[in-house]
mmCIF file of C-alpha atoms in Angstrom:
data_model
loop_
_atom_site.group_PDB
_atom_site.id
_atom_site.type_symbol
_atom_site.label_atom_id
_atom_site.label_comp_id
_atom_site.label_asym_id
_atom_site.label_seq_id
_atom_site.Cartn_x
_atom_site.Cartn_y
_atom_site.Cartn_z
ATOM 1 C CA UNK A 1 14.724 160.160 -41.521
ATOM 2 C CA UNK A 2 14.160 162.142 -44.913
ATOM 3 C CA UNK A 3 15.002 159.589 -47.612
ATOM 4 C CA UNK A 4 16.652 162.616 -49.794
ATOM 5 C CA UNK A 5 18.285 165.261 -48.100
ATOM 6 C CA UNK A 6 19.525 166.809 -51.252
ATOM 7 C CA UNK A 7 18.533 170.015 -52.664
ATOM 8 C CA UNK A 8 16.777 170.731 -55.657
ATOM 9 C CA UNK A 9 16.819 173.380 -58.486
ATOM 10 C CA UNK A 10 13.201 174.140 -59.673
ATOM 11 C CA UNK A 11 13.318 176.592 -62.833
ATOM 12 C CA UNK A 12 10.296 178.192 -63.194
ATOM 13 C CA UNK A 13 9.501 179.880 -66.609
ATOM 14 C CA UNK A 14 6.423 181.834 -68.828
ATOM 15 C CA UNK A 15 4.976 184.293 -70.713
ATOM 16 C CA UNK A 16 5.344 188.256 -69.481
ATOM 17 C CA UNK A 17 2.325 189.012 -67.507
ATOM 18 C CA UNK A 18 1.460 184.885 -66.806
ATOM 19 C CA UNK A 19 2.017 186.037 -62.758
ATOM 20 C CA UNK A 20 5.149 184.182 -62.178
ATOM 21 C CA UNK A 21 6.517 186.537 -59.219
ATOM 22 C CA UNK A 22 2.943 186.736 -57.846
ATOM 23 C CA UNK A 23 2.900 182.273 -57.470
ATOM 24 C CA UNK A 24 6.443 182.644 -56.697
ATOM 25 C CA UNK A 25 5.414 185.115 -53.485
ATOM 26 C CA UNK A 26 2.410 182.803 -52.613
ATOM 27 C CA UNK A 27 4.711 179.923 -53.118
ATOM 28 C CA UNK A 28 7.026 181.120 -50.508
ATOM 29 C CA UNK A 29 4.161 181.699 -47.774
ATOM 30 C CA UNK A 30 3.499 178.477 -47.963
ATOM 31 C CA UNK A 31 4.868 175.874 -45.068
ATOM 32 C CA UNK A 32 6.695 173.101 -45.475
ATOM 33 C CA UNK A 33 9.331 173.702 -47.835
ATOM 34 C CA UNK A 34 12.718 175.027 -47.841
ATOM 35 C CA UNK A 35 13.058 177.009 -51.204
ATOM 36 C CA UNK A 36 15.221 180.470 -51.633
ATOM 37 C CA UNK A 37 15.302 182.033 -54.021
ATOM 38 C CA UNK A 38 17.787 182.198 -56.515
ATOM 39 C CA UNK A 39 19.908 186.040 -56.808
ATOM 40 C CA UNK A 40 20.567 186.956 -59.688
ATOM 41 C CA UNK A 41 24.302 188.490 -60.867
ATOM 42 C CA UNK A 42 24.181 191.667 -63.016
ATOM 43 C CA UNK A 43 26.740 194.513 -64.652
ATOM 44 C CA UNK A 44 24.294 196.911 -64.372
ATOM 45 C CA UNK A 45 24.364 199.530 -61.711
ATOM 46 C CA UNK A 46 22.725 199.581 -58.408
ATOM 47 C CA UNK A 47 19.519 201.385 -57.850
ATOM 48 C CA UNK A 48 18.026 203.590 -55.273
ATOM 49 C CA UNK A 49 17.679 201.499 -52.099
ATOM 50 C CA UNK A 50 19.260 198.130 -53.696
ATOM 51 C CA UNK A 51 21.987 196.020 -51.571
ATOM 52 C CA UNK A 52 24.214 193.781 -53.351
ATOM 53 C CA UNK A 53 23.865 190.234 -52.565
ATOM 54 C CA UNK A 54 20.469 190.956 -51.691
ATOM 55 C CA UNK A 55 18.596 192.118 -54.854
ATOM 56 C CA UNK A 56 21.338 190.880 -57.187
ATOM 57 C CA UNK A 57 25.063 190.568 -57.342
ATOM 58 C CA UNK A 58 26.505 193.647 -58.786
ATOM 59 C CA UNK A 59 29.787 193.334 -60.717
ATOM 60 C CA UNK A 60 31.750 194.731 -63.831
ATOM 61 C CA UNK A 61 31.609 193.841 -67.402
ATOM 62 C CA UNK A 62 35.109 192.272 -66.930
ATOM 63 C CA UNK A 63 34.272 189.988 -63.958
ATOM 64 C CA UNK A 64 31.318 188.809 -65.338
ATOM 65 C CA UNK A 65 32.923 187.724 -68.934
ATOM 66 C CA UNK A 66 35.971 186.257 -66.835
ATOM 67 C CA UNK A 67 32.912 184.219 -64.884
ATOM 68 C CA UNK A 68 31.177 183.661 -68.524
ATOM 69 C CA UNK A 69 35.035 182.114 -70.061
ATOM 70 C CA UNK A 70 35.419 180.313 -66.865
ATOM 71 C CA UNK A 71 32.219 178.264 -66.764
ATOM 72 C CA UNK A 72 31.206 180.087 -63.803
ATOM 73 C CA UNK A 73 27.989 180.755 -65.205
ATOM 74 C CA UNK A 74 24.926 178.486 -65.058
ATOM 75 C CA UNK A 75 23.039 180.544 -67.416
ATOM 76 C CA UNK A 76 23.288 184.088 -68.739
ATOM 77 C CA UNK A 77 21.832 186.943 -71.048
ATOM 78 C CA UNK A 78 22.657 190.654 -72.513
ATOM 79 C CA UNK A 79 19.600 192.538 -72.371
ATOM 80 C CA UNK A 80 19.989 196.525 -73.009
ATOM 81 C CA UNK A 81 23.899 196.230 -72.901
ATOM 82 C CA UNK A 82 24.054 194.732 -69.433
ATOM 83 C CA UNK A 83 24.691 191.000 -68.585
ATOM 84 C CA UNK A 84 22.194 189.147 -66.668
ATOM 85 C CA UNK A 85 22.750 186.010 -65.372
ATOM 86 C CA UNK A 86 23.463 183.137 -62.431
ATOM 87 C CA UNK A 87 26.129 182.394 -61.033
ATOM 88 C CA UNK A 88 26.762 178.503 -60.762
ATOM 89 C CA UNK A 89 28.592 178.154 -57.468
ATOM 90 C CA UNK A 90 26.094 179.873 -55.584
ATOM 91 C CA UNK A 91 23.302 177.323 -56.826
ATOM 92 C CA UNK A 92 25.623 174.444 -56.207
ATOM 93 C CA UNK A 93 26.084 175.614 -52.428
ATOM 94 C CA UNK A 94 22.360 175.858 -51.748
ATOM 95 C CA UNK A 95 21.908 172.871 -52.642
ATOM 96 C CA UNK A 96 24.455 171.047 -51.230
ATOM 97 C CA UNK A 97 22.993 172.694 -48.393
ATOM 98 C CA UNK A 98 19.408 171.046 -48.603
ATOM 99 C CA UNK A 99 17.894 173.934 -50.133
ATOM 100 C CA UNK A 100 15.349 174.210 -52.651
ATOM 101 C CA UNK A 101 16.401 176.529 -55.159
ATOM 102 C CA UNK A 102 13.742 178.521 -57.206
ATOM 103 C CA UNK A 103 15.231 180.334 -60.557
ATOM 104 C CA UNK A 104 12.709 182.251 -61.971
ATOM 105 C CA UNK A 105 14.486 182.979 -65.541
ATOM 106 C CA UNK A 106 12.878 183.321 -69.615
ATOM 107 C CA UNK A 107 12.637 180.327 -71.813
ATOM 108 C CA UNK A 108 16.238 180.548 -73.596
ATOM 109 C CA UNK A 109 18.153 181.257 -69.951
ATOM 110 C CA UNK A 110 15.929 177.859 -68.722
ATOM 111 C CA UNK A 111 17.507 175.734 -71.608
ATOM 112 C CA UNK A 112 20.962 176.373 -71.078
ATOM 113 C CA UNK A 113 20.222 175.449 -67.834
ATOM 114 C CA UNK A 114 18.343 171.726 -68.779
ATOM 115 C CA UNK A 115 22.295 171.487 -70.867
ATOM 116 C CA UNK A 116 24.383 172.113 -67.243
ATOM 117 C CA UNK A 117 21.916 170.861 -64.714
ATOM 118 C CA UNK A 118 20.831 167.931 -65.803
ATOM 119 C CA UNK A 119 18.409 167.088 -62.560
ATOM 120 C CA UNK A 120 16.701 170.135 -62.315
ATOM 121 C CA UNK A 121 12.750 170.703 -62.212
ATOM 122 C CA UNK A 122 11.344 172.092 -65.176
ATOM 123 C CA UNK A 123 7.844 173.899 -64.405
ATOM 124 C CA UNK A 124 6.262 176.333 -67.261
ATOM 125 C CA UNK A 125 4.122 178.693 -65.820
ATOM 126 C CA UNK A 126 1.093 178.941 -68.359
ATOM 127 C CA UNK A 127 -1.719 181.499 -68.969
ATOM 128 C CA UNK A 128 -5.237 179.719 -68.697
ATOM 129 C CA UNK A 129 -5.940 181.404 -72.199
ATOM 130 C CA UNK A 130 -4.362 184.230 -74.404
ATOM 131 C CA UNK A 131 -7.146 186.457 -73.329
ATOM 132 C CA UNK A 132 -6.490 186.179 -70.222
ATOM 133 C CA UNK A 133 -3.053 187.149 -70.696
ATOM 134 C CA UNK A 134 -3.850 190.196 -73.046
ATOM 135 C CA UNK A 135 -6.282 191.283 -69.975
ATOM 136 C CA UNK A 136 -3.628 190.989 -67.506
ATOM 137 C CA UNK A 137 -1.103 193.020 -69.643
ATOM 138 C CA UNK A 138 -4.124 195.764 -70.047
ATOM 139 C CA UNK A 139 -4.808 195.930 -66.477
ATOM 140 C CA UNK A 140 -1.176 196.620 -65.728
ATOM 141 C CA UNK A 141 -1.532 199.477 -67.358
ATOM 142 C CA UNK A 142 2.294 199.962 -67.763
ATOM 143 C CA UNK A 143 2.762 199.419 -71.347
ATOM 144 C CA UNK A 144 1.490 200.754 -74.580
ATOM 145 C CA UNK A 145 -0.504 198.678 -77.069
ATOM 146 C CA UNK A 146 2.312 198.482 -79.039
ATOM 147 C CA UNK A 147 4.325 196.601 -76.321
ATOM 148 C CA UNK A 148 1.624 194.637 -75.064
ATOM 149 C CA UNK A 149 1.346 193.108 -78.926
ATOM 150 C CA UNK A 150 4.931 192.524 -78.768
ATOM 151 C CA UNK A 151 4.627 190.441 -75.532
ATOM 152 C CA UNK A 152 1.779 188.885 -76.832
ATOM 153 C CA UNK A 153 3.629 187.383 -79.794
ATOM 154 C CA UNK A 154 6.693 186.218 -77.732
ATOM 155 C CA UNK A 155 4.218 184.410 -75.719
ATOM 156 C CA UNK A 156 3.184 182.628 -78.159
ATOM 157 C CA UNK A 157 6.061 181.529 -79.237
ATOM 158 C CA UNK A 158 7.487 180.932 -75.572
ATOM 159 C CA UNK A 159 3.940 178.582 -74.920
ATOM 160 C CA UNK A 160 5.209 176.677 -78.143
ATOM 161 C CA UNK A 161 8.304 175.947 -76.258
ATOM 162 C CA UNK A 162 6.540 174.662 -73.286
ATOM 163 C CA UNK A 163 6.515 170.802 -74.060
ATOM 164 C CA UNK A 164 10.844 171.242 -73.659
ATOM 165 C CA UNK A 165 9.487 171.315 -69.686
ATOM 166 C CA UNK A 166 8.547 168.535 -67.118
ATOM 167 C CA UNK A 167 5.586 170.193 -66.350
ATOM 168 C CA UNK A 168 3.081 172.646 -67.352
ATOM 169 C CA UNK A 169 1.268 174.972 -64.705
ATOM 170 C CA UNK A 170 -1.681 176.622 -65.270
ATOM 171 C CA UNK A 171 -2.105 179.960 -63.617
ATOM 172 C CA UNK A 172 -5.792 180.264 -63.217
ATOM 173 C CA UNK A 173 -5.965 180.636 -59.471
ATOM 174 C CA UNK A 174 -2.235 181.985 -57.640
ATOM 175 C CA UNK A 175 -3.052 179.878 -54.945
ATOM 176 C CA UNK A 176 -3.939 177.227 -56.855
ATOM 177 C CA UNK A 177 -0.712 177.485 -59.453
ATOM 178 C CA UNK A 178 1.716 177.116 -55.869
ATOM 179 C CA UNK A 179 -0.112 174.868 -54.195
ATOM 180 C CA UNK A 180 0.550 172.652 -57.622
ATOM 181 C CA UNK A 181 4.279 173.610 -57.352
ATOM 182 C CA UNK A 182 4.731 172.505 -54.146
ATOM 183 C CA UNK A 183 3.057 169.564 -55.105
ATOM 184 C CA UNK A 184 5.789 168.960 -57.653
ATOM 185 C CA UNK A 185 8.651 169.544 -55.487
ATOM 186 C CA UNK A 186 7.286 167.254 -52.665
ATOM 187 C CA UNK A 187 6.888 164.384 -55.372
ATOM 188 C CA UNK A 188 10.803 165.135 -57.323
ATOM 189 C CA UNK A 189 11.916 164.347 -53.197
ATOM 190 C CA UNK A 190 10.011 160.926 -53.487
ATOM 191 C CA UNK A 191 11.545 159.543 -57.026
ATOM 192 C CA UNK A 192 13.011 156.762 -57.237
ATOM 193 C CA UNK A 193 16.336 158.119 -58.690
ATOM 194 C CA UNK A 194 16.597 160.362 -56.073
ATOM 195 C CA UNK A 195 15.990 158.193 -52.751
ATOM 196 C CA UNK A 196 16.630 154.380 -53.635
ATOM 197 C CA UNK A 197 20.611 154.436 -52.260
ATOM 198 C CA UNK A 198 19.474 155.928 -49.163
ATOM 199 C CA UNK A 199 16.460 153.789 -48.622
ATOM 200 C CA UNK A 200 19.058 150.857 -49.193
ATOM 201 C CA UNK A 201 21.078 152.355 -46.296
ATOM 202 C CA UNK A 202 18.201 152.330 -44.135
ATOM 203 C CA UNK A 203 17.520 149.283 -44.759
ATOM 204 C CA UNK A 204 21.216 148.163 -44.780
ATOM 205 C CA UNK A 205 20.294 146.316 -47.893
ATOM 206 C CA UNK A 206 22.458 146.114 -51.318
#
């Protein structure tokens, strides 16, 4: 018998170019969990080839304020005139369902989260060194210097922001960083907080 059958909500944050979706992939290989992955809700407007529900859920500017003034909304940000965000009740049914539930968000989305969610896992995904990170932005080879130096200064300022987390992991190896994450979520299933009534149970003990 599992002692906690609950689901969990694992929020994992960091710097632009720190490899998040690349762990988060390797992550998911892995066996023995049972995380999904958290879709996102958007106003913006479909792209080529994208399915609603699947790559996000697409609605209008007016459904998605009515879902911000209703507290429908777990987190949520404007970014070039389109709302981004996550929609509570479809985090709340995964994990009354068992699931683990990764949200991959930025810093400021993550703490409005820690305000709503108060049991959630906290992880910040951190570059082994800023050098390493400036190389990795290079190599993409997607951005011009200008950007990169942007990016570079919001990561420093996000990495100042990382001791608001429950953990800190470092990306040196992707295999590594997961197997560390999974780590983590096998140990949150093990406190104390989270098991003792149903170990009572088992034991039929008060």
């Amino acid at each position: 018998m599992k002692l906690d059958d609950k689901g969990l909500l694992i929020v994992l944050s960091g710097p632009s170019g720190v490899g998040k979706g690349t762990v988060r992939d390797a992550l998911f290989k892995m066996p023995g969990h049972d995380l999904v992955y958290s879709i996102s809700m958007t106003t913006r407007k479909p792209r080529g080839g994208e399915v609603d529900g699947r790559e996000y859920y697409f609605v209008s500017r007016d459904e998605f304020e009515s879902a911000i003034k209703n507290g429908k909304m777990l987190e949520y940000t404007e970014f070039v005139g389109n709302y981004y965000g996550t929609p509570l009740d479809k985090v709340n049914d995964l994990i009354d369902e068992g699931k683990e539930v990764l949200l991959e968000i930025e810093v400021n989305g993550a703490m409005q989260v820690r305000e709503k969610m108060k049991d959630a896992i906290f992880i910040f995904v951190a570059p082994p060194s800023m050098d390493a990170l400036k190389a990795r932005l290079i190599k993409r080879g997607t951005e011009s210097q200008e950007l990169i130096n942007e990016r570079i200064t919001k990561a420093e300022r996000e990495i100042g922001l990382a001791n608001l987390y429950d953990y800190i992991v470092v990306n040196d190896e992707v295999n590594n960083a997961a197997d560390k994450i999974l780590a983590i979520i096998r140990a949150e299933h093990a406190k104390t907080n989270r098991t003792i009534d149903r170990y009572k149970e088992m034991l039929e003990v008060k």
